[in-house]
Coordinates of C-alpha atoms in Angstrom, one line a residue:
Chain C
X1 CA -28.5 -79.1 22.3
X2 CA -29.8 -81.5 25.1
X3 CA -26.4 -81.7 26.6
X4 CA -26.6 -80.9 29.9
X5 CA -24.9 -77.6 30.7
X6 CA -24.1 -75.9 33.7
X7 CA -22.7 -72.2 34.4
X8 CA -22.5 -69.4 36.4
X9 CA -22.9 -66.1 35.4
X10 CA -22.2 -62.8 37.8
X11 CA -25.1 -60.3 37.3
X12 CA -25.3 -56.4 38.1
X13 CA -26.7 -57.1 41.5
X14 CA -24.0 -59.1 42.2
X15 CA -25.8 -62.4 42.4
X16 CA -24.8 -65.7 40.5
X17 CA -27.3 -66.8 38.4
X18 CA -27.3 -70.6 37.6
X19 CA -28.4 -71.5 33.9
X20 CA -29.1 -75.2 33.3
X21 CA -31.3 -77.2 31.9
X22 CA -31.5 -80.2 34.5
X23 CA -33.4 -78.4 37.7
X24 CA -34.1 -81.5 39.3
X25 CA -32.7 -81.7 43.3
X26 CA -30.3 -84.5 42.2
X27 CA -29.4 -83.1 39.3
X28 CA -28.5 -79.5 40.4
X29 CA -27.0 -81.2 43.9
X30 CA -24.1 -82.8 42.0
X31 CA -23.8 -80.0 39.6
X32 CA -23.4 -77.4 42.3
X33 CA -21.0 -79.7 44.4
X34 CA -19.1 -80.1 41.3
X35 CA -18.6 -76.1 41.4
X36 CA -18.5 -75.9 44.6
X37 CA -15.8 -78.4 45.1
X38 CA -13.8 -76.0 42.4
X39 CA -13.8 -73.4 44.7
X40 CA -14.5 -73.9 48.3
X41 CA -15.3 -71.0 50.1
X42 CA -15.9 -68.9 47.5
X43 CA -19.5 -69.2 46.7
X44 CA -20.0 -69.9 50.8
X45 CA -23.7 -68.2 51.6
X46 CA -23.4 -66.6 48.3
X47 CA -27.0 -65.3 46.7
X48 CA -28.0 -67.2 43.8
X49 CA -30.9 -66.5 41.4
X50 CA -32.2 -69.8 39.1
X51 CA -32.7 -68.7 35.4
X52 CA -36.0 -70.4 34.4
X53 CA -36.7 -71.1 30.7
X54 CA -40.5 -72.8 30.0
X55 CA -39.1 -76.2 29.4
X56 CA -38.8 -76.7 33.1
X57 CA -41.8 -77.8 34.5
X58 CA -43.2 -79.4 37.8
X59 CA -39.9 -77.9 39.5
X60 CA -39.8 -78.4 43.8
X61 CA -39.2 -74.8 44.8
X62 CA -39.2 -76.0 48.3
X63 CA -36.9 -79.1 47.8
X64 CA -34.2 -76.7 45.9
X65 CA -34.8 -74.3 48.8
X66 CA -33.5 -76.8 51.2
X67 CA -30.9 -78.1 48.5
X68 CA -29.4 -74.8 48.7
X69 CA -29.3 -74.6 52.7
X70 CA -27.8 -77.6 52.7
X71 CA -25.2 -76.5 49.9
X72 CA -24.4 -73.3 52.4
X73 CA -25.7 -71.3 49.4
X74 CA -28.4 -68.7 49.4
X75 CA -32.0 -69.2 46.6
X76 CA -32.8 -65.8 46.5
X77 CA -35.3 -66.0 43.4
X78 CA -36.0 -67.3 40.0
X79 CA -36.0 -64.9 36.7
X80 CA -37.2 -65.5 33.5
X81 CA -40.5 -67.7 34.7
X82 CA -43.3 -68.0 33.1
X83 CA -46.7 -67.2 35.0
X84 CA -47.2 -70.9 36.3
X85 CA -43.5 -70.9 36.9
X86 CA -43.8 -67.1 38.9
X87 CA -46.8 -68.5 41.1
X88 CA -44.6 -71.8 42.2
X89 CA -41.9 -69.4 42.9
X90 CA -43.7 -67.2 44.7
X91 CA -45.5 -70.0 46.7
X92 CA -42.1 -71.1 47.9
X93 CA -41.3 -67.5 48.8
X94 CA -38.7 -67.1 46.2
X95 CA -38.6 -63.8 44.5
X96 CA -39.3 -63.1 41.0
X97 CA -37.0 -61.3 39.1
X98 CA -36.2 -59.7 35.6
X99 CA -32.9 -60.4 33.8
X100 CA -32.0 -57.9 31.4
X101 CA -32.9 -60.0 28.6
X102 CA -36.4 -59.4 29.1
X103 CA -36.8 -55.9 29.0
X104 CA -33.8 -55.0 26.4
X105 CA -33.1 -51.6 25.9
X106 CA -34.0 -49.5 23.1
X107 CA -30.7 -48.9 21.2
X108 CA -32.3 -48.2 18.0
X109 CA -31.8 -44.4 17.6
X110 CA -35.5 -44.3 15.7
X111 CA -37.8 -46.0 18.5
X112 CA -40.2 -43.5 20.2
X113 CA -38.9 -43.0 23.3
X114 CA -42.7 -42.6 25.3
X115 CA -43.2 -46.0 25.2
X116 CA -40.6 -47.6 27.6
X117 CA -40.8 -46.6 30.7
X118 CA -38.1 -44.7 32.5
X119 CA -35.8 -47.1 34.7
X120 CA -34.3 -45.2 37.6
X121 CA -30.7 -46.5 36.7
X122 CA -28.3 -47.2 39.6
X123 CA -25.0 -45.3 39.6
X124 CA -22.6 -47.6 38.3
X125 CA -19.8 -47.3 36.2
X126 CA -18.4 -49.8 33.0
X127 CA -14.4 -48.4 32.8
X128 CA -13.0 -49.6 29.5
X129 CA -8.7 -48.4 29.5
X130 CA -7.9 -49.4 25.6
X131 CA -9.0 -47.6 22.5
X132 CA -12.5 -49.1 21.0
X133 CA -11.5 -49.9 17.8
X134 CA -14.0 -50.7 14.3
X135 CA -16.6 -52.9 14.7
X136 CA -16.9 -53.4 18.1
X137 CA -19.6 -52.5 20.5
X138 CA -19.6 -51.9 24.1
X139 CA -22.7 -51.5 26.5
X140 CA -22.6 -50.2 30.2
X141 CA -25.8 -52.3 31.0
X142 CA -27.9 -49.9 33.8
X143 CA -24.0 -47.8 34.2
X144 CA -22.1 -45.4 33.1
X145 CA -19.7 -46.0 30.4
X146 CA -15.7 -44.6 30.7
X147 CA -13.2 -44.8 27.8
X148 CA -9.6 -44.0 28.4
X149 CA -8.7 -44.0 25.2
X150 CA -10.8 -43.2 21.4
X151 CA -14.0 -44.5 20.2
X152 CA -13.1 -45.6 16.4
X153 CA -14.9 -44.8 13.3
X154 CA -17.1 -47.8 12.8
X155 CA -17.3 -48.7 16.6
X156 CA -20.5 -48.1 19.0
X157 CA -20.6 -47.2 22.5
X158 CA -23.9 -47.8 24.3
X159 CA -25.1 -47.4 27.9
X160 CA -28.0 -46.8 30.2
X161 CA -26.1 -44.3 32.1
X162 CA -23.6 -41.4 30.9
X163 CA -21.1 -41.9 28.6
X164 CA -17.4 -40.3 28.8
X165 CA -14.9 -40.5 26.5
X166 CA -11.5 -39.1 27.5
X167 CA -10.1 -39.7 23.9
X168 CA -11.6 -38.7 20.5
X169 CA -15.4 -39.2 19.4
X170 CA -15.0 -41.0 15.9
X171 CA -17.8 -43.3 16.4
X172 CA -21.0 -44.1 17.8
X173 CA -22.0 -42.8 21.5
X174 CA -25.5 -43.7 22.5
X175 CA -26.2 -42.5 26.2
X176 CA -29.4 -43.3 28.1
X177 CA -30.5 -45.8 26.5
X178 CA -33.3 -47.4 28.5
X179 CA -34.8 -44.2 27.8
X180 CA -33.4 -41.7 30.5
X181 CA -33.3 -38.3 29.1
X182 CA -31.2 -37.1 31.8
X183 CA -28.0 -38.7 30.5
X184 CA -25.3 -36.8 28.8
X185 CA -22.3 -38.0 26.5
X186 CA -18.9 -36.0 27.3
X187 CA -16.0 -36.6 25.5
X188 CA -12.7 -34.5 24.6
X189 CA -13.0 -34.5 21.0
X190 CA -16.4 -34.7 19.0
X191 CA -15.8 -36.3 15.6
X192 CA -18.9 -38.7 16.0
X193 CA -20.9 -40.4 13.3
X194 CA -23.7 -40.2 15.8
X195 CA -24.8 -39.3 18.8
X196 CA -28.2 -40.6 20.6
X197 CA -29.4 -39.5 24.1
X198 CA -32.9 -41.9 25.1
X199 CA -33.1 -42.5 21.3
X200 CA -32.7 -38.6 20.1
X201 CA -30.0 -38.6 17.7
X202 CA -27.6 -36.2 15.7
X203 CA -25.4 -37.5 12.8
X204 CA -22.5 -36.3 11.6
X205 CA -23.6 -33.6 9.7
X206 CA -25.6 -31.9 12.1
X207 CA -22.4 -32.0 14.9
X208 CA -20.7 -30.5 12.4
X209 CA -20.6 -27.1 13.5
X210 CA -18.6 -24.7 16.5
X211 CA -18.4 -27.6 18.4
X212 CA -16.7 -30.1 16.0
X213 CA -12.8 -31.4 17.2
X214 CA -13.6 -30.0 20.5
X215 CA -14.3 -31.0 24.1
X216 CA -18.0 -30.9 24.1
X217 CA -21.0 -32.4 26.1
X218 CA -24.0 -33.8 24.2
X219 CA -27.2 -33.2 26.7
X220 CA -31.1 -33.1 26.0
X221 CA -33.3 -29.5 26.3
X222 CA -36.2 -29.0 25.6
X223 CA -36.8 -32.4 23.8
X224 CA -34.4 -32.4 21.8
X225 CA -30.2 -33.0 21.9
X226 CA -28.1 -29.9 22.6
X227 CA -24.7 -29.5 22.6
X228 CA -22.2 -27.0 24.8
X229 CA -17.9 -26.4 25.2
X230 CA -16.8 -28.7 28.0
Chain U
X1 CA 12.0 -69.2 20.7
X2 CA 10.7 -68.3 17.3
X3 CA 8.8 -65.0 17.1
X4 CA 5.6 -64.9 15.3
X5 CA 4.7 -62.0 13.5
X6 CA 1.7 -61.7 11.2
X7 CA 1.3 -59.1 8.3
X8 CA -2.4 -58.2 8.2
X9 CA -4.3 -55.5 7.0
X10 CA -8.1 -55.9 6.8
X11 CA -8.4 -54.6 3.5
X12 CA -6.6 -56.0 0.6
X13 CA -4.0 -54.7 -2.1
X14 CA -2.0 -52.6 0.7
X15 CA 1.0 -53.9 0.2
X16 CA 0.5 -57.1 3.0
X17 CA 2.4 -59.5 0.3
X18 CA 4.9 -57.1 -0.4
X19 CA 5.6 -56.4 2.8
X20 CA 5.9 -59.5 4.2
X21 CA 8.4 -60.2 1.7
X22 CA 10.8 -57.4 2.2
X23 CA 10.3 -57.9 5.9
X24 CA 11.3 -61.3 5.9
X25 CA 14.1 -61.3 3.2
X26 CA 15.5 -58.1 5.5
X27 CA 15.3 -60.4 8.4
X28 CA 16.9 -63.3 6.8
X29 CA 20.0 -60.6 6.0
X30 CA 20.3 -59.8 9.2
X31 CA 21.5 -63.4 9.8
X32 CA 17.6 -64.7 11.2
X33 CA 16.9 -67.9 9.6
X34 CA 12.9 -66.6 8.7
X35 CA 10.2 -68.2 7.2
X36 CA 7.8 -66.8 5.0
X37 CA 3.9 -68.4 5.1
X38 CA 1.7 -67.7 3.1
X39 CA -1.8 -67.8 4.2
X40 CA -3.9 -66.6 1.3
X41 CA -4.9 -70.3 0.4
X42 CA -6.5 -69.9 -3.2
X43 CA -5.1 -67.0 -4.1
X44 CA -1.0 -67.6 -3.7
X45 CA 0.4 -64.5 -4.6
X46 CA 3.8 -64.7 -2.1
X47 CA 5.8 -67.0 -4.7
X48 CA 5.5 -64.3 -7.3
X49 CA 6.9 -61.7 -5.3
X50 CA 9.3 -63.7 -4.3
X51 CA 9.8 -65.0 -7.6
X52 CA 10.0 -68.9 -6.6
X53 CA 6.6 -69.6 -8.6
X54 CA 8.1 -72.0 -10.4
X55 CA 9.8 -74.2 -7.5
X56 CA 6.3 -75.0 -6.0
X57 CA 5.9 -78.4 -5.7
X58 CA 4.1 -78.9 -2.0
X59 CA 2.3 -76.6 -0.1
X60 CA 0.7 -75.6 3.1
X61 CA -2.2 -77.4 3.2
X62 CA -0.6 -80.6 1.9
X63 CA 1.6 -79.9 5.1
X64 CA -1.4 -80.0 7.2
X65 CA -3.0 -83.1 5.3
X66 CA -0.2 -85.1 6.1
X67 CA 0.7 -85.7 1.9
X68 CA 4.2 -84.4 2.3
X69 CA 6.5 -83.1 5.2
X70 CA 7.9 -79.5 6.0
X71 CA 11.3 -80.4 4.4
X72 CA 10.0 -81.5 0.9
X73 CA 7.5 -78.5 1.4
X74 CA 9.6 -75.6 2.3
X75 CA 11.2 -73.8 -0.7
X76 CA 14.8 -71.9 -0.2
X77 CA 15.7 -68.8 -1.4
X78 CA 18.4 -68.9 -4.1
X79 CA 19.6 -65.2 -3.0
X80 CA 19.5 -65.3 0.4
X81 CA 21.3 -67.5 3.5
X82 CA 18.5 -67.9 5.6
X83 CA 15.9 -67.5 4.1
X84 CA 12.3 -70.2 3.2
X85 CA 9.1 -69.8 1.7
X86 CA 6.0 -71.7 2.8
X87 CA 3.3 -71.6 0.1
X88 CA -0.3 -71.4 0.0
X89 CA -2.5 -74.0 -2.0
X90 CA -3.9 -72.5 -5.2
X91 CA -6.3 -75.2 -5.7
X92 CA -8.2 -75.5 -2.4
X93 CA -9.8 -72.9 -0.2
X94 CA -9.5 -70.8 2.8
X95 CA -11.3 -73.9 4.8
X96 CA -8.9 -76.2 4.4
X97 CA -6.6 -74.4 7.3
X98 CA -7.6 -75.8 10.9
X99 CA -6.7 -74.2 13.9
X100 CA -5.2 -77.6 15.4
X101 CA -3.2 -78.7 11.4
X102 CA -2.0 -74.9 11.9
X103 CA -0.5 -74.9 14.9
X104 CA 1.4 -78.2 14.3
X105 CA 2.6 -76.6 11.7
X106 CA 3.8 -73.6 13.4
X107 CA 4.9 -75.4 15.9
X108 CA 7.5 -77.3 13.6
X109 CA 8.7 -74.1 12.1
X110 CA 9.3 -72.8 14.9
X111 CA 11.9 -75.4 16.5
X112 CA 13.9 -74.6 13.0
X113 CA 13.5 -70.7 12.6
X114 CA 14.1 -67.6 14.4
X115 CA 11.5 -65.6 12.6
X116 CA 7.8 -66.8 11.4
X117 CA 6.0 -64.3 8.7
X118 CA 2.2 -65.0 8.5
X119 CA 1.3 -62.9 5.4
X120 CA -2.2 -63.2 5.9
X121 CA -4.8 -62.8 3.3
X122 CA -7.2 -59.6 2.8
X123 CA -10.9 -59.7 4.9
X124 CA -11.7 -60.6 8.6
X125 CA -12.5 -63.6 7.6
X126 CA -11.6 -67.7 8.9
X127 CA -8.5 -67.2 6.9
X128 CA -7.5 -63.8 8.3
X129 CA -8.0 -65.0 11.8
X130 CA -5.8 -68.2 11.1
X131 CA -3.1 -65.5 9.9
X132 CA -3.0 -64.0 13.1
X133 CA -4.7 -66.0 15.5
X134 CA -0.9 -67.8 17.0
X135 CA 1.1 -64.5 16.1
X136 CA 3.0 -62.9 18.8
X137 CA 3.6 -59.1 17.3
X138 CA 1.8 -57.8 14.1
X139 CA 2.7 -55.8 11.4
X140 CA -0.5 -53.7 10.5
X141 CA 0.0 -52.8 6.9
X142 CA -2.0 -49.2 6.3
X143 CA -1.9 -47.0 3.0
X144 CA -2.6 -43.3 4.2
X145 CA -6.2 -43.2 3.1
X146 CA -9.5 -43.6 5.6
X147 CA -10.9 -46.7 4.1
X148 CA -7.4 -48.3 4.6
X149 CA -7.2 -46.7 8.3
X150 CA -10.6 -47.9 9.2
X151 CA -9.8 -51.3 8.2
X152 CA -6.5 -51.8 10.0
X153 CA -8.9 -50.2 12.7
X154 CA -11.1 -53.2 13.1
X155 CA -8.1 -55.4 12.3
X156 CA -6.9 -54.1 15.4
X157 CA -10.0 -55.1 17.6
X158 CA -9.6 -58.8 16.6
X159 CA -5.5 -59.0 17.1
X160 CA -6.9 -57.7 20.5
X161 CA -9.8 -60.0 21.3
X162 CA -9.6 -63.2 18.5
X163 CA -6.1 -64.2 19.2
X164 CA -4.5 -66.7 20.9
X165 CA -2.6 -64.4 23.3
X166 CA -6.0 -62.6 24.2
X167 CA -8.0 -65.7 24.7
X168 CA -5.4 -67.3 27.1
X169 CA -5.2 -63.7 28.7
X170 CA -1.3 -63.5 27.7
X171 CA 0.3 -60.2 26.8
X172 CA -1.3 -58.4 24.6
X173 CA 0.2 -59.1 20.7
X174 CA 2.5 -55.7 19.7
X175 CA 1.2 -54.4 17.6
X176 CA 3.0 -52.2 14.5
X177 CA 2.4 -49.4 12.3
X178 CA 3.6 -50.2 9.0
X179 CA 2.1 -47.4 6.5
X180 CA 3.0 -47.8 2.8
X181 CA 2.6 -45.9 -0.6
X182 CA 3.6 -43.0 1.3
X183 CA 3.8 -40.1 -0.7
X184 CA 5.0 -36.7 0.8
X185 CA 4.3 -34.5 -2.3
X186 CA 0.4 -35.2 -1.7
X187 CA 0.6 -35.3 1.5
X188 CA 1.8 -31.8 1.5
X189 CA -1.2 -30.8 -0.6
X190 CA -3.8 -32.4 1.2
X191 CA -4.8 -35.2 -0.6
X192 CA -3.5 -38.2 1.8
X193 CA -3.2 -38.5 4.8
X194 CA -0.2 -38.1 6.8
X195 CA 1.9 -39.8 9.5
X196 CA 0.8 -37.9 12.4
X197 CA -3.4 -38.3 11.3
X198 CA -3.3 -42.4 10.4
X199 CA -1.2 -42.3 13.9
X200 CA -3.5 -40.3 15.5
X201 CA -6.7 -42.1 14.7
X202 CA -5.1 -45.9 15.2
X203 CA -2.6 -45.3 18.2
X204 CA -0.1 -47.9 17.8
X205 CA 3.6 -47.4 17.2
X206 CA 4.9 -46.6 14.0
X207 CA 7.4 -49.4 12.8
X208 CA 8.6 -47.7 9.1
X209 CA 6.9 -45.8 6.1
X210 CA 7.5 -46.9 2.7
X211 CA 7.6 -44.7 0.2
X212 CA 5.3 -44.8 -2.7
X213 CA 7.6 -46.0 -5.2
X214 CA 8.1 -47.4 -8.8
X215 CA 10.7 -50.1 -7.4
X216 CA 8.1 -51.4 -5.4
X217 CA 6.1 -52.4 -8.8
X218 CA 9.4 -53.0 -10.5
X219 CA 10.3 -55.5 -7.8
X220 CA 6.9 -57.3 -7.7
X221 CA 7.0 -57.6 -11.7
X222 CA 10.6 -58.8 -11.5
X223 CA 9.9 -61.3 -8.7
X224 CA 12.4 -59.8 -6.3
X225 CA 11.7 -58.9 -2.7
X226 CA 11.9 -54.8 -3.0
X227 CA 14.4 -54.8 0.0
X228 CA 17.0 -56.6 -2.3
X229 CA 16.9 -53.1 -4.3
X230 CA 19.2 -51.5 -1.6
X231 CA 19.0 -48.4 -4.2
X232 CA 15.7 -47.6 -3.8
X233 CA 14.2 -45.5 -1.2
X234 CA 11.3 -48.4 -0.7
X235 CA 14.1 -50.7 -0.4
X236 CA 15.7 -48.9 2.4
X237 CA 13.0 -48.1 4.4
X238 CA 11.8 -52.1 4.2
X239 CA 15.7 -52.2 5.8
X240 CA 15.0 -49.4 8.2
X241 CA 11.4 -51.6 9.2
X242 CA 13.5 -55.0 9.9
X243 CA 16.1 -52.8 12.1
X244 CA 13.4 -51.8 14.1
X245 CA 11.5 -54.8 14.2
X246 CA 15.0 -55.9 15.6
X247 CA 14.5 -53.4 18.4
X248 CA 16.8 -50.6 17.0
X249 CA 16.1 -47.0 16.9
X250 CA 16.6 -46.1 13.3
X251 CA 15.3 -42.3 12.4
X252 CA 12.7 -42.2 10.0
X253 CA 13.3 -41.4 6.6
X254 CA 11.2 -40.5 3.0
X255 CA 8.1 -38.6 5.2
X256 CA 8.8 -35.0 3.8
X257 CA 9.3 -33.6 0.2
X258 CA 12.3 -34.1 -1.1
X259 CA 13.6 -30.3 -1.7
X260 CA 15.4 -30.4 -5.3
X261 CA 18.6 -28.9 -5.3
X262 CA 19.5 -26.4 -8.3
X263 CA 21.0 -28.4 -10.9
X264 CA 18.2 -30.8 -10.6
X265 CA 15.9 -27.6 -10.8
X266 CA 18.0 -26.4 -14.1
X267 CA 18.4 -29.8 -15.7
X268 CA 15.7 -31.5 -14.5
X269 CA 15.1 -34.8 -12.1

């Protein structure tokens, strides 16, 4: 695995993030020109944020600084960095961030939900047009998930923010979940195998009552999951 | 251009073999010089049905190991113009198909044949995704029972995301509805599921329903592709799939209970 490797991968702020293992000024300077080169103009004074793992050590923070200046590219921060990694960082002035990776979300439907604290999630949206068939899994990381068309049997739907399904419910729908219990699940027919709101969850037998093969949206009262006629 | 279509299912002993059989024999009567490949590697099953078990000399993975060519490979149908069998390997496993000796492969068919029939073996497995992985429409092979439906379900999310077409970001594959061991009767009572639910629940066109039907078994037993029965309701809604397949608009037949008239009722049916 000591290949060298090089990426770029968009985030939800809308920054690039660079993953690779050789951090060194040469080494990154001919790696981004190489990208760079790809696409002129499209990364010009873009905001870039350098994915640390602990096998880089002893990295320059001030010399990649300038590397980026001269690159006409923006070093906005470093995630991932370990606490010697977050003081050089911060030394530099670069900001220290959090990828997603290091706080995961708490999918499981039987985690206590007290423990992680509430994130304030920013109003985004995940559209997905086609129906979600068995056996695969969508998340709307920190956003709000849309389906145009059904959720299978078999198939999970998962994100931070509200999910709406404008087909039917077979499936899986887990809403809020990084733990915000004011998230609601709305979709036009409710045949679920579960439904979770900030790690409350119903199965299929409990949905199974006035509300079944109708529009219906899943909400939390009082502590626990409650569900009303759309 | 030849036209890739793969017979898949997810789960097995639908009806992918049989299917895949008729389909292509109908084809080849149309006048479409088809091919027929058999993807279950280890356990050939096509040959029977098509009743050629004994003219198997090469086979697909000797094809792909360079031991023999297409020519010496393929086997011809004795009944019909038109019409060739590729068969699997009963001796090796699902392993020895690679992506690259498969598409060589496919690539030679398919400067000698209008139509290319991957009957693809049960599971989501390496072999399953060979089977579809170069196709260019699918026939999803269903029975009307939720474990079936589920299956085809997921079979569906892979023809959408594991496929050649979808990781080049081509068109989408078309995908068909091909539901078999239809039976109206229990249907009507409530113990299978009908057209309109397997539709609902997998939304993808409907390309033919086959009647559940003893000259289905009969065929399979007798090694003869069921759409060479032209007698038998299976037989002729197999013909009724390949017309539409051929991008006609053929009513559909055999999905309600057949009313019995009254001499049947008096002397029986």
């Amino acid at each position: 695995m000591s290949e060298p490797f090089f990426e770029l991968k968009g985030s939800l702020f809308t920054l690039s993030v660079i993953h690779s293992n050789d951090l060194s000024v040469a080494g990154l300077q001919s790696a981004l020109q190489q990208k760079l080169n790809q696409a002129p103009g499209f990364f010009h004074q873009a905001a870039m944020v350098i994915q640390l793992t602990p096998e880089h050590q002893s990295l320059d923070f001030n010399a990649l600084k300038q590397l980026f200046q001269q690159l006409k590219l923006v070093l906005v921060g470093v995630s991932g960095a370990t606490a010697e990694q977050k003081q050089q960082a911060q030394a530099a002035g670069l900001a220290v961030l959090r990828l997603g990776q290091d706080n995961k979300p708490v999918v499981a439907p039987s985690t206590s939900v007290g423990e992680t604290p509430v994130e304030q999630v920013p109003m985004q949206s995940k559209l997905v047009e086609q129906t979600i068939r068995s056996g695969q899994q969508i998340y709307a990381k920190g956003a709000d998930l849309i389906v145009r068309g059904s959720v299978g049997a078999g198939a999970e739907v998962i994100a931070d923010g509200n999910i709406h399904i404008y087909g039917t419910l077979r499936g899986k729908a887990i809403a809020g979940a990084s733990g915000d219990t004011s998230k609601r699940i709305f979709c036009h027919q409710l045949q679920a195998e579960l439904v979770s709101i900030a790690g409350h969850y119903w199965l299929s037998d409990s949905l199974q009552g006035e509300y079944w093969n109708k529009a219906a949206c899943i909400r939390m009262q009082d502590n626990s999951i409650a569900i009303s006629e759309l | 251009m030849a036209k890739i279509i793969v017979v898949t299912s997810g789960k097995g002993g639908v009806g992918k073999t049989t299917s895949s059989a008729a389909i292509g024999t109908g084809l080849a009567l149309s006048g479409h010089k088809t091919v027929i490949v058999d993807f279950d590697i280890g356990l050939r099953n096509l040959d029977l049905i098509m009743g050629c078990e004994r003219r198997v000399v090469y086979d697909f993975v000797n094809v792909i190991n360079g031991e023999a060519n297409l020519k010496q490979t393929l086997i011809k149908d004795k009944r019909v113009e038109n019409l060739f069998i590729l068969p699997a390997s009963q001796t090796r496993d699902k392993d020895a198909l690679t992506k690259e000796g498969v598409e060589k492969v496919l690539n030679e068919l398919a400067k000698d044949f209008e139509f290319i029939i991957c009957d693809s073996p049960a599971g989501i497995e390496a072999g399953a995704m060979m089977a579809l992985y170069f196709a260019d429409e699918a026939v999803v092979v269903t029975n009307p029972e939720v474990s079936s439906v589920r299956d085809s379900d997921r079979i569906l999310g892979m023809l959408s995301s594991k496929s050649r077409r979808a990781e080049r970001g081509e068109d989408a594959i078309k995908e068909h509805l091909l539901l078999t061991r239809y039976n109206p009767e229990r249907v009507a009572k409530g113990e299978m599921l009908s057209v309109d639910d397997v539709q609902e629940i997998l939304a993808i066109p409907l390309i033919g329903v086959i009647p559940e039907s003893q000259a289905v078994l009969n065929a399979s037993n007798s090694g003869q592709p069921v759409t060479l029965d032209q007698d038998s309701d299976a037989g002729q809604a197999y013909l009724d799939t390949v017309s539409r397949l051929l991008g006609n608009d053929v009513d559909f037949r055999f999905l309600t209970v057949e009313k019995k008239g009254l001499l049947k009722r008096i002397f029986g049916g």
